[in-house]
XYZ file of C-alpha atoms in Angstrom:
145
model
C 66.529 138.009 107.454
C 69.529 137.171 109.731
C 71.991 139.621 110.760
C 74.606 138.410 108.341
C 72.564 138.605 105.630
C 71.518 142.710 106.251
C 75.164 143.512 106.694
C 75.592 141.937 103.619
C 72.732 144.186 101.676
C 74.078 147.015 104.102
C 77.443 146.861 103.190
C 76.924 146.875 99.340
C 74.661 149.490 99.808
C 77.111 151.934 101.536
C 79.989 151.116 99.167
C 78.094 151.277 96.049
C 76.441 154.712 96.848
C 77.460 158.081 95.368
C 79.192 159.995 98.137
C 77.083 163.068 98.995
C 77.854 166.461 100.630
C 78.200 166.002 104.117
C 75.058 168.369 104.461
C 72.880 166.384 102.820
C 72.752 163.819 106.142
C 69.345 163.907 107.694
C 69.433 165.654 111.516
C 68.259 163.536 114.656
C 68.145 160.209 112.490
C 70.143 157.086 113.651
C 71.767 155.184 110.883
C 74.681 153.463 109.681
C 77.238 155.964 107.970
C 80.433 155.625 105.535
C 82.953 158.545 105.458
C 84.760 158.981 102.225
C 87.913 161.413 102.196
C 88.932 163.980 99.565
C 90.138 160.994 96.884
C 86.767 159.551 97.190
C 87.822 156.454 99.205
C 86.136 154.641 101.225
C 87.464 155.263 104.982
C 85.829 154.896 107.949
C 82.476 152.807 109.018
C 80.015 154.111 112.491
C 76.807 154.062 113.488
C 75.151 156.889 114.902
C 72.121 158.331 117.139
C 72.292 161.710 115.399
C 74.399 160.789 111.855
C 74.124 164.557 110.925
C 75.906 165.527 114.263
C 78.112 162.903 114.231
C 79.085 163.589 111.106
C 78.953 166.711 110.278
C 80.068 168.274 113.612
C 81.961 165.418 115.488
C 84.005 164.472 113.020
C 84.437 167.089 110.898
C 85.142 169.673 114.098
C 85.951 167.653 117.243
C 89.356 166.471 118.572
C 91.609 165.019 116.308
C 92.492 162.661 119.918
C 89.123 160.943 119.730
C 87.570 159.428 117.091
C 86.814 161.988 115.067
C 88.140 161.027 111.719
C 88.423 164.213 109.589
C 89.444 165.854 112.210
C 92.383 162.926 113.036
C 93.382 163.064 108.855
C 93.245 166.995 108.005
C 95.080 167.814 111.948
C 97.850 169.863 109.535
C 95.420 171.844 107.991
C 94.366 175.037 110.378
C 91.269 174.743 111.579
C 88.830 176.537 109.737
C 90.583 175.284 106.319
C 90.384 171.885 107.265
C 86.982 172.610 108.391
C 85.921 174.002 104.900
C 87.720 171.365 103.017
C 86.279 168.591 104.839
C 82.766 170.262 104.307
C 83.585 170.842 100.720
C 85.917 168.431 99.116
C 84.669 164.733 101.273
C 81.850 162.899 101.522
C 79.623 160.229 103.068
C 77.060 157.488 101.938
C 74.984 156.455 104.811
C 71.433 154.202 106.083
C 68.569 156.332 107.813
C 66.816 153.967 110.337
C 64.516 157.529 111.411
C 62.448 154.594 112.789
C 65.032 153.888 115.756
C 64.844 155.743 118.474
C 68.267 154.889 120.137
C 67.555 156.924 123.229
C 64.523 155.509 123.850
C 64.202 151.778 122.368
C 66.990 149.843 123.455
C 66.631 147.302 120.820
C 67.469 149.962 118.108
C 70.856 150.338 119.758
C 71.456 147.006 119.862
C 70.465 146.041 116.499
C 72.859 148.923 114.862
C 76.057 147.894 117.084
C 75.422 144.118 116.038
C 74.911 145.767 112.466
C 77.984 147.822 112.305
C 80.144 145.234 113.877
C 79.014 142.805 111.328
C 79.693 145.209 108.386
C 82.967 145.528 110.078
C 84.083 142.235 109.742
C 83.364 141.755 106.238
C 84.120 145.139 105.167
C 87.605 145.194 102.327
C 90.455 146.413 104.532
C 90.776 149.808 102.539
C 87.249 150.766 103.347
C 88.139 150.857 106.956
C 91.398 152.020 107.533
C 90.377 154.731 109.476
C 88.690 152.458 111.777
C 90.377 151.297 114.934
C 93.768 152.611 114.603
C 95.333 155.869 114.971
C 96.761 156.978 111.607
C 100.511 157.262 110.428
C 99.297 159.390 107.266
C 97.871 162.535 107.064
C 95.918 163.371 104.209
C 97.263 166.030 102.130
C 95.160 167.724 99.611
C 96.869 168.522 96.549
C 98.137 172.004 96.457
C 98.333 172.278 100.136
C 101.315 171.402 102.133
């Protein structure tokens, strides 16, 4: 199978998933990842070494000035709300490839950034917006302000 043709299967696969709690990611397991905002949108598209750390820490808690997306989109909110209503209220579908070990097999990183570009490109536009740009909005929940 080409790599078109798995970003194809790949790509249906994360859209067409039931977002879960953003604790139900599986720790030290490389994969490709969707994150899904408080509307249940579609948002941003990774790939990740770690997907539970990367998700669940990086860009629920890191910088809103790197690409951390929940952080970036729920800045307003204080901290530990925004943390908690991240964690609560928004989601993520992902791809375990527990095989991969990007640290050590350099093919495995190379097959998931060929992967995720590739989903990229045929991804809709809405299902990315997060991706590549730094936002205008900020995501307000309803009955905060």
């Amino acid at each position: 199978m080409d790599i078109t043709t798995c970003a194809e299967v790949f790509l249906r696969q994360l859209l067409q998933q039931k977002p879960q709690p953003l604790k139900s990611i599986p720790k030290k397991t490389p994969g490709l990842y969707w994150l899904w905002d408080h509307e249940r949108k579609p948002r941003y598209h990774g790939m990740a070494s770690d997907l539970f750390d990367r998700v669940f820490y990086k860009h629920v808690s890191g910088s809103p000035d790197r690409s951390h997306m929940f952080s970036r989109h729920y800045s307003h909110l204080p901290v530990k709300e925004r943390h908690d209503f991240v964690r609560t209220n928004c989601g993520v579908t992902y791809v375990p490839f527990p095989e991969l070990s990007l640290g050590r097999v350099e093919v495995g990183v190379d097959f998931l950034k060929a992967l995720e570009r590739e989903i990229l490109s045929m991804a809709p536009e809405a299902a990315i917006r997060w991706n590549g740009a730094i936002p205008s909005e900020k995501l307000v929940p309803s009955g905060s302000r």
